[in-house]
Amino acid sequence: MRIGLVNYVSEDPMKTASVLMEKMSVMAPTSLIWMKKNLDSRMKDMLYDAFEDLVNQVQSDNAKEGILAFISKTRPSWIPQQKSS
């Protein structure tokens, strides 16, 4: 909750959801429709941004090096090499 990943933290999620649903049940239907539309729009934008970031990452030099290191059972440059004993 501190970092904005969730809006509520609860020991009893079903009870918390029930309280939220009770509050929403008295809202005007058009209000609920607009809230859903705004949330869906923001979520869609965030998903598109996340997908674009994923595509860019997969195509990056770091990704290529990491995949090659995995296949060749070596360490990529960002992981310190172990000292020989």
CSV table of C-alpha atoms in Angstrom, one decimal:
chain,number,residue,atom,x,y,z
A,1,MET,CA,0.0,0.0,0.0
A,2,ARG,CA,2.9,2.4,0.8
A,3,ILE,CA,4.3,2.1,-2.7
A,4,GLY,CA,0.9,2.3,-4.5
A,5,LEU,CA,0.6,-1.2,-5.6
A,6,VAL,CA,-2.7,-1.8,-3.8
A,7,ASN,CA,-5.4,0.5,-2.3
A,8,TYR,CA,-6.3,-1.7,0.6
A,9,VAL,CA,-4.5,-4.2,2.9
A,10,SER,CA,-6.8,-6.4,4.9
A,11,GLU,CA,-6.7,-9.4,7.2
A,12,ASP,CA,-10.1,-10.3,5.8
A,13,PRO,CA,-10.2,-9.4,2.1
A,14,MET,CA,-13.8,-10.7,1.6
A,15,LYS,CA,-15.1,-8.4,4.4
A,16,THR,CA,-13.2,-5.4,2.9
A,17,ALA,CA,-14.6,-6.2,-0.5
A,18,SER,CA,-18.1,-6.5,1.0
A,19,VAL,CA,-17.8,-3.1,2.7
A,20,LEU,CA,-16.6,-1.6,-0.6
A,21,MET,CA,-19.5,-3.2,-2.5
A,22,GLU,CA,-22.0,-1.9,0.0
A,23,LYS,CA,-20.6,1.7,-0.5
A,24,MET,CA,-20.8,1.2,-4.3
A,25,SER,CA,-24.4,-0.2,-4.2
A,26,VAL,CA,-25.8,3.3,-3.3
A,27,MET,CA,-23.9,5.1,-6.1
A,28,ALA,CA,-25.7,6.2,-9.2
A,29,PRO,CA,-25.5,3.7,-12.0
A,30,THR,CA,-24.0,6.3,-14.4
A,31,SER,CA,-21.3,7.1,-11.8
A,32,LEU,CA,-20.3,3.5,-11.6
A,33,ILE,CA,-20.2,3.2,-15.4
A,34,TRP,CA,-17.9,6.3,-15.7
A,35,MET,CA,-15.6,5.0,-12.9
A,36,LYS,CA,-15.3,1.6,-14.6
A,37,LYS,CA,-14.6,3.3,-18.0
A,38,ASN,CA,-11.9,5.5,-16.4
A,39,LEU,CA,-10.3,2.5,-14.6
A,40,ASP,CA,-10.4,0.4,-17.7
A,41,SER,CA,-8.9,3.1,-19.8
A,42,ARG,CA,-6.0,3.6,-17.4
A,43,MET,CA,-5.5,-0.1,-17.0
A,44,LYS,CA,-5.4,-0.5,-20.8
A,45,ASP,CA,-2.8,2.3,-21.1
A,46,MET,CA,-0.7,0.7,-18.4
A,47,LEU,CA,-0.8,-2.7,-20.1
A,48,TYR,CA,0.2,-1.2,-23.4
A,49,ASP,CA,3.1,0.6,-21.8
A,50,ALA,CA,4.2,-2.5,-19.9
A,51,PHE,CA,4.0,-4.6,-23.1
A,52,GLU,CA,6.0,-2.0,-25.0
A,53,ASP,CA,8.6,-2.0,-22.2
A,54,LEU,CA,8.7,-5.8,-22.4
A,55,VAL,CA,9.3,-5.8,-26.1
A,56,ASN,CA,12.1,-3.3,-25.8
A,57,GLN,CA,13.7,-5.3,-23.0
A,58,VAL,CA,13.5,-8.6,-24.9
A,59,GLN,CA,15.2,-6.9,-27.8
A,60,SER,CA,18.0,-5.3,-25.7
A,61,ASP,CA,21.6,-6.2,-25.6
A,62,ASN,CA,21.2,-7.2,-22.0
A,63,ALA,CA,18.5,-9.7,-22.9
A,64,LYS,CA,20.6,-11.1,-25.7
A,65,GLU,CA,23.6,-11.5,-23.4
A,66,GLY,CA,21.5,-13.0,-20.7
A,67,ILE,CA,20.0,-15.6,-23.0
A,68,LEU,CA,23.4,-16.5,-24.5
A,69,ALA,CA,24.9,-16.8,-21.0
A,70,PHE,CA,22.0,-19.1,-20.0
A,71,ILE,CA,22.5,-21.3,-23.0
A,72,SER,CA,26.2,-21.5,-22.6
A,73,LYS,CA,26.0,-21.9,-18.8
A,74,THR,CA,28.1,-18.9,-18.1
A,75,ARG,CA,27.4,-15.7,-16.2
A,76,PRO,CA,26.3,-12.5,-17.9
A,77,SER,CA,28.6,-9.4,-17.4
A,78,TRP,CA,26.4,-7.9,-14.7
A,79,ILE,CA,26.9,-10.9,-12.3
A,80,PRO,CA,30.3,-10.9,-10.6
A,81,GLN,CA,32.5,-13.8,-11.6
A,82,GLN,CA,33.3,-16.2,-8.7
A,83,LYS,CA,36.9,-16.3,-7.5
A,84,SER,CA,38.8,-19.5,-8.0
A,85,SER,CA,39.9,-21.2,-4.7
